[in-house]
Amino acid sequence: MKILLTTIGLSIYMQLAVAQTKKVTITGKITNPEQTTPRVFAINFLNPFDNERISAVAGADQQFSAEKEMLFAQNMTVYYNDQFINLYVIPGDSVHLVIDASKLQQEKFAWLKITGDHAQESNQLNLLRSQLANLPYHAYDFSVTVPKLLESIREDYQRYIDTLEQLQPLLNPTLKAFFEKDIRYGIANQVTDYVDKSSSANELKARMALFQDPFFDLGRDDNFVTMMYPYQLAYESSWRLRADSSYVKYISDGRSLEAFIRSAQVLAILPPSASTDYMLYSALSSQLKKHPQLAAHLSEVERYFQNPIHYQYLKKVAMKVNDPSTRKVNLGKIYHSENSIVSFDTKTDFLDLLAKKHPGKIIYLDVYATWCAPCLQEFQFAPALHKRLKDLPIVFVNVCLQSTQPNWNKLLKERKLQGENYFLDADDSKLLMSKLNIGGFPNYMFIGSDGKVINRNAPRPSEAERVEAQARTLSKR
C-alpha cells in the first residue's frame, strides 16, 4: 500500500508541475463571538517555494477567507487561539472552518469544525499531530558515530510510530503515509546540529553520511507532503555548499556572484527532481536576500532548474528583495513603553507611525518575542551597536510580537532595552507578521524615512560591521 500511495503521489505531482499550480481556498466563520474573541487568523499554506504567510481577518459578519497557489499534496497550518490547526490539502481544495468562540477554552479542538475537501483527513491529522507533539523529545548524543546515532534515531522513530498506532489503530492509509514521513523529518530536524556544528570540513563530510542513509529517503518528491521535508532539504543544500572548497573560498573572498553561480553548479549535479530544484531555490534565494544585486544575474542560473515553475518562484524572490514595498495595515493598538510608562496608538499603520515620528531618519527594526532564546542573546550586542552608529541619523526600534504584555513589561525592566520599545497583542502580531512576511524570530529590517522597507533581511546586532556598512550606505541616500 505504501508503494502504491507513493507512486500515486509522484504521478499527481508530475501532472501538477507540468501543467499548472492550483489554488487552495480556506474559508471560515466565527460563531458565538464576544468582544474579546480573537479575529485574526495566521494562515500558512506552506508552499515550499512560496512560504509567505497570510493574515485573514474575520469581518463584521464574522467570516474570513484566504487562498494561495499550491504545488503539492501536503499539510498546512492555520494559527488561531494560540494553537496550530493542521490541515491536509491538495491543489484545488476548498476547506471551511467553523470556530465556536464559546468553546475556545476547551481542549482537543472542541471549538473547531472542519468541513470541505479532505475534511476527514484534516480532522484526524490535526488531532494526532497535536498529540504526538506532546511526546517528550529524545535527548540525542552528538558525540557518537554515525551508525550509533542512526540506531538511536530508528528507535525514536519506532517510539512515535507505536504511539501513533495506539492513538489511532485504524488510521486512514493516506495519513499513515503522511505521518511516517512527518515523524521521520521531524526527527531529522532535531538532529541537524550533528552535522551543522561540525568542527572541520572533514568532520562535516563524514557526518553528512547520516542523512544519506536510506532511512531518510531524501530526493523523493512525495516527501513534500510534510512541512518538515523542505527544512531538511535546506540544511542539505547548505551542507553541500560548505563542503565545496570553491564555494567556501568565494564566500571568504566576498565574491558573491561567483558563489551564487557555484551554488547552482554544486547542487545541480543531484538527480533531477523537485527536491533538487528546491535545494537550488533555498540556496539561491538565501543569497539573493543577502545580496539583492545578484538579481541582475538570475538568468545565469535558470538552466539549472528542471521545472520552469520553480525558477519562476526564484524570480519572485528577486523582485521582492529589490522592491520590498508593503501594503498598509492599520493595527488595533500599538503599545509604546517610555520611561516605564506605557501608552498606545490606535488604527494606524506601524511603519507610517515610525516615519511620521522620525522624519528624515532610517530605522533599524528588531522584531522579537520574549520566549525566543536567539532574540535574547542578540540583545547583549545592541548597546555596542548603538554606540557604534551614534553619528548616523538612525533610530533603533524594538517591537515585541506573539508574547504576553506582562512578559514584555518584565523583559523591559530586566534587560533595560535601549531604543524605542513597542508591543502588539496576538491579533496585531499576526497582522504585522503578514505585512512584513515574518516567519520567525528574531528578524531585523531597515526602514527608510518614508516608512518603506529597504531591507527585510538586515544583519543582526552581533554582525555589527555588516549593520554599520549598510546603515552608512543608506544614510547617504
XYZ file of C-alpha atoms in Angstrom, residues 58-470:
413
model
C -12.979 37.998 10.333
C -15.236 40.836 9.204
C -18.436 42.204 10.675
C -20.196 39.040 9.518
C -17.518 37.001 11.384
C -16.391 35.355 8.146
C -12.899 35.184 6.634
C -11.181 33.709 3.601
C -7.751 33.274 2.013
C -6.332 31.431 -0.976
C -2.950 30.586 -2.474
C -1.415 28.695 -5.369
C -0.114 25.283 -4.334
C 2.077 22.596 -5.912
C 1.845 19.539 -3.687
C -0.487 17.415 -1.622
C 0.695 18.456 1.837
C -0.121 19.711 5.299
C -0.624 23.387 6.063
C -1.481 25.348 9.200
C -3.840 28.000 10.480
C -2.693 29.693 13.704
C -5.579 30.722 15.944
C -6.380 30.695 19.655
C -2.640 30.189 20.364
C -2.781 26.828 18.578
C -1.835 25.490 15.164
C -4.694 23.927 13.214
C -3.161 21.350 10.870
C -4.902 20.638 7.578
C -4.288 18.131 4.779
C -4.848 19.652 1.338
C -4.121 19.014 -2.309
C -4.049 21.719 -5.006
C -7.591 22.731 -5.910
C -9.064 22.007 -2.468
C -11.560 24.214 -0.651
C -11.704 23.893 3.151
C -14.128 25.515 5.575
C -13.523 26.121 9.300
C -16.193 26.909 11.871
C -14.932 28.372 15.161
C -17.268 28.246 18.166
C -15.947 31.101 20.305
C -17.936 29.925 23.313
C -15.720 26.819 23.481
C -12.253 28.364 22.967
C -11.132 27.345 26.450
C -11.951 23.678 25.841
C -9.252 21.164 24.894
C -8.744 18.914 21.865
C -10.120 21.472 19.435
C -13.673 21.138 20.756
C -14.189 24.666 19.376
C -13.299 23.681 15.789
C -15.237 22.024 12.965
C -13.511 21.266 9.639
C -15.569 20.628 6.510
C -14.922 20.605 2.776
C -12.300 18.729 0.765
C -10.327 16.095 2.708
C -12.071 17.101 5.938
C -11.759 13.581 7.366
C -8.004 13.564 6.812
C -7.643 17.072 8.221
C -9.607 16.287 11.375
C -7.515 13.183 12.076
C -4.225 14.875 11.178
C -4.964 17.877 13.357
C -5.741 15.871 16.498
C -2.971 13.307 16.059
C -0.253 15.808 15.248
C -1.050 17.823 18.376
C -0.998 14.639 20.492
C 2.323 13.440 19.061
C 3.796 16.891 19.697
C 3.267 16.304 23.426
C 5.628 13.325 23.479
C 8.893 14.133 25.272
C 11.837 14.798 22.968
C 14.562 12.199 22.879
C 17.948 13.536 24.025
C 20.492 12.600 21.359
C 24.200 12.149 21.991
C 26.055 14.011 19.241
C 29.451 12.668 20.288
C 28.751 9.201 18.871
C 29.487 7.778 15.426
C 27.048 7.977 12.516
C 25.929 4.311 12.838
C 25.341 4.706 16.576
C 23.308 7.877 16.149
C 21.290 6.285 13.354
C 20.455 3.380 15.652
C 19.145 5.822 18.257
C 17.123 7.669 15.603
C 15.457 4.466 14.410
C 14.472 3.609 17.979
C 12.970 7.054 18.469
C 11.104 6.797 15.167
C 9.587 3.488 16.236
C 8.523 5.055 19.528
C 6.466 7.625 17.609
C 5.019 5.009 15.246
C 3.988 2.786 18.168
C 2.308 5.734 19.875
C 0.535 6.662 16.654
C -0.874 3.140 16.305
C -2.061 3.217 19.905
C -3.815 6.544 19.370
C -5.423 5.524 16.088
C -5.203 1.794 15.238
C -7.267 2.125 12.040
C -5.569 5.178 10.554
C -6.517 6.407 7.097
C -3.840 4.987 4.694
C -3.123 8.432 3.276
C -2.450 9.774 6.781
C -0.398 6.730 7.719
C 1.921 7.516 4.805
C 1.924 11.177 5.867
C 2.865 10.506 9.480
C 5.652 8.108 8.529
C 7.265 10.981 6.634
C 6.311 13.702 9.103
C 7.851 11.814 12.021
C 10.961 10.934 10.019
C 11.707 14.530 9.032
C 10.634 15.875 12.392
C 13.369 13.747 13.954
C 15.789 14.794 11.222
C 15.180 18.402 12.196
C 16.103 17.562 15.799
C 19.493 16.114 14.854
C 20.686 18.613 12.243
C 23.159 20.072 14.745
C 25.096 16.813 14.489
C 26.169 17.960 11.023
C 25.584 21.697 11.266
C 28.034 22.216 14.120
C 30.849 20.104 12.695
C 34.231 21.455 13.773
C 36.037 20.853 10.457
C 35.393 20.257 6.768
C 36.376 16.614 7.118
C 34.005 16.088 10.044
C 31.237 17.838 8.098
C 31.623 15.470 5.147
C 31.798 12.415 7.390
C 28.681 13.371 9.336
C 26.690 14.223 6.210
C 26.632 10.465 5.630
C 23.967 10.241 8.352
C 21.321 11.714 6.072
C 22.410 9.664 3.072
C 21.147 6.548 4.812
C 18.044 5.040 3.118
C 16.100 5.700 6.316
C 15.864 9.403 5.453
C 14.844 8.711 1.855
C 15.934 12.139 0.575
C 15.107 13.064 -3.006
C 11.581 11.604 -3.195
C 9.184 14.334 -4.175
C 6.219 12.806 -2.348
C 8.096 13.760 0.832
C 6.820 17.288 0.287
C 3.590 16.073 1.884
C 5.094 17.116 5.235
C 6.137 20.668 6.037
C 9.262 19.249 7.698
C 10.809 17.962 4.449
C 11.794 21.360 2.945
C 13.638 22.210 6.175
C 15.780 19.117 5.724
C 16.469 19.929 2.085
C 17.541 23.446 3.052
C 20.028 22.027 5.549
C 21.259 19.521 2.981
C 21.899 22.242 0.406
C 23.834 24.372 2.907
C 25.991 21.420 3.954
C 26.823 20.512 0.376
C 27.938 24.077 -0.267
C 30.010 24.209 2.926
C 31.713 21.010 1.789
C 32.689 22.575 -1.549
C 36.078 24.287 -1.330
C 35.453 26.617 -4.286
C 32.197 27.915 -2.827
C 33.815 28.407 0.592
C 36.659 30.413 -0.960
C 34.284 32.615 -2.949
C 32.337 33.404 0.220
C 35.537 34.050 2.177
C 36.779 36.434 -0.537
C 33.455 38.264 -0.710
C 32.875 37.173 -4.324
C 29.106 36.870 -4.090
C 28.423 36.402 -7.821
C 30.918 33.537 -8.162
C 29.455 31.938 -5.018
C 25.945 32.319 -6.470
C 26.867 30.546 -9.719
C 28.910 27.896 -7.927
C 25.931 27.103 -5.669
C 23.853 26.205 -8.708
C 26.646 24.101 -10.195
C 27.203 22.116 -6.999
C 23.539 21.335 -6.394
C 22.536 20.697 -9.996
C 24.638 17.515 -10.153
C 21.988 15.801 -7.990
C 19.312 13.689 -9.724
C 16.646 15.869 -11.381
C 13.601 16.270 -9.162
C 11.500 18.851 -7.371
C 13.662 18.125 -4.323
C 16.802 19.173 -6.193
C 15.028 22.252 -7.543
C 14.022 23.165 -4.000
C 17.625 22.844 -2.798
C 18.627 25.219 -5.597
C 15.805 27.576 -4.698
C 16.688 27.510 -0.997
C 20.384 28.264 -1.517
C 19.946 30.886 -4.242
C 17.039 32.727 -2.608
C 19.036 32.961 0.623
C 21.926 34.578 -1.243
C 19.588 36.921 -3.122
C 18.233 38.202 0.181
C 21.744 38.980 1.395
C 22.939 40.420 -1.917
C 19.997 41.907 -3.875
C 22.344 42.922 -6.706
C 22.555 39.249 -7.696
C 19.076 39.583 -9.232
C 20.741 41.052 -12.321
C 22.410 37.669 -12.890
C 19.387 35.476 -12.322
C 19.278 34.242 -15.916
C 22.683 32.621 -15.406
C 21.180 30.016 -13.057
C 17.894 29.410 -14.896
C 19.255 26.425 -16.840
C 19.994 24.514 -13.634
C 16.286 24.192 -12.753
C 14.418 21.171 -14.067
C 10.982 22.730 -13.719
C 10.392 26.275 -15.035
C 7.672 26.821 -12.423
C 10.269 26.501 -9.657
C 12.541 29.025 -11.366
C 9.634 31.465 -11.570
C 9.363 31.324 -7.790
C 13.024 32.348 -7.568
C 12.289 35.293 -9.867
C 9.546 36.351 -7.445
C 12.100 36.395 -4.620
C 14.392 38.593 -6.736
C 11.552 41.023 -7.399
C 10.667 41.251 -3.710
C 14.206 41.872 -2.446
C 14.618 44.718 -4.923
C 11.165 46.171 -4.313
C 10.317 45.299 -0.688
C 7.221 47.514 -0.585
C 4.440 46.532 1.803
C 0.743 47.186 1.931
C -0.800 49.456 4.558
C -2.230 47.640 7.570
C -3.968 49.578 10.323
C -3.391 47.866 13.664
C -5.788 47.891 16.610
C -3.375 49.049 19.322
C 0.355 49.785 19.179
C 1.693 49.819 22.735
C 4.732 52.021 23.401
C 6.847 51.981 26.567
C 8.860 55.058 27.503
C 10.366 55.616 30.947
C 8.240 52.703 32.256
C 5.048 54.444 31.095
C 3.011 52.503 28.546
C 0.832 54.374 26.059
C -0.716 53.289 22.787
C -1.751 54.459 19.332
C -4.811 53.074 17.566
C -5.946 52.409 13.996
C -2.669 53.269 12.319
C -0.028 51.577 10.201
C 3.059 50.745 12.259
C 5.614 51.841 9.650
C 3.686 55.049 8.958
C 3.727 55.774 12.682
C 7.517 55.408 12.796
C 8.057 57.517 9.664
C 5.931 60.384 10.998
C 7.652 60.227 14.361
C 11.165 60.229 12.888
C 11.169 62.255 9.640
C 14.423 62.091 7.702
C 15.775 59.139 9.670
C 16.296 55.478 8.880
C 15.101 52.837 11.311
C 16.758 49.608 12.378
C 13.868 47.373 13.387
C 14.347 44.449 15.795
C 11.346 42.098 15.755
C 11.393 39.632 18.655
C 9.389 37.524 21.098
C 10.005 37.291 24.842
C 10.339 33.470 24.664
C 12.850 33.494 21.765
C 16.319 32.490 23.032
C 18.272 33.809 19.985
C 16.415 37.120 20.346
C 17.533 37.452 23.960
C 21.116 36.565 23.035
C 21.227 39.322 20.429
C 20.139 41.966 22.949
C 23.593 41.863 24.553
C 25.150 43.216 21.338
C 22.720 46.119 20.967
C 24.413 48.696 23.278
C 27.723 48.452 21.410
C 25.897 48.759 18.072
C 24.029 51.867 19.259
C 27.310 53.458 20.298
C 28.986 52.495 17.034
C 26.297 54.233 14.945
C 25.613 57.237 17.177
C 26.808 59.677 14.458
C 24.204 58.463 11.960
C 20.553 59.566 11.537
C 19.285 56.197 12.711
C 16.641 55.143 15.233
C 16.662 51.739 16.919
C 13.188 50.272 17.344
C 12.295 47.026 19.142
C 8.854 45.511 18.586
C 7.644 42.523 20.606
C 5.227 40.091 18.942
C 3.407 36.886 19.874
C 4.098 37.397 23.568
C 2.128 38.476 26.633
C 2.169 42.057 27.834
C 3.249 41.122 31.393
C 6.251 39.221 29.993
C 7.094 42.199 27.767
C 6.983 44.580 30.724
C 9.169 42.205 32.729
C 11.710 41.913 29.929
C 11.954 45.692 29.518
C 12.574 46.077 33.234
C 15.208 43.334 33.404
C 17.016 43.985 30.130
C 16.688 47.789 30.048
C 16.436 47.705 26.271
C 17.764 50.813 24.560
C 15.862 52.412 21.721
C 12.114 52.651 21.284
C 10.044 49.730 22.547
C 6.696 48.608 21.165
C 4.319 45.714 21.807
C 1.482 44.207 19.735
C -1.161 41.806 21.012
C -1.931 38.425 19.419
C -4.182 39.686 16.611
C -1.991 42.656 15.704
C 1.110 40.437 15.846
C -0.394 38.245 13.131
C -1.251 41.282 11.021
C 2.239 42.785 11.222
C 3.924 39.428 10.602
C 1.828 39.012 7.474
C 2.514 42.581 6.334
C 6.287 42.178 6.727
C 6.316 38.449 5.838
C 7.953 37.484 9.113
C 8.175 33.722 9.517
C 10.154 33.558 12.755
C 12.244 35.371 15.335
C 14.475 37.277 15.586
C 14.037 39.361 12.455
C 15.827 42.574 11.563
C 14.970 45.210 8.956
C 15.998 48.615 7.727
C 13.081 51.017 7.233
C 13.501 54.181 5.173
C 12.475 57.667 6.228
C 9.384 57.268 4.030
C 8.176 54.290 6.073
C 9.039 51.756 3.378
C 11.082 48.620 3.951
C 14.555 48.935 2.436
C 15.967 45.600 3.571
C 13.761 42.964 5.210
C 16.796 40.713 5.862
C 19.162 43.085 7.669
C 22.150 41.713 9.625
C 21.842 41.017 13.352
C 23.350 43.247 16.084
C 26.059 40.604 16.566
C 27.100 41.308 12.949
C 27.971 44.903 13.810
C 30.314 45.533 10.871
C 27.679 44.484 8.341
C 24.990 46.540 10.089
C 27.261 49.586 10.081
C 28.192 49.192 6.409
C 24.552 49.026 5.353
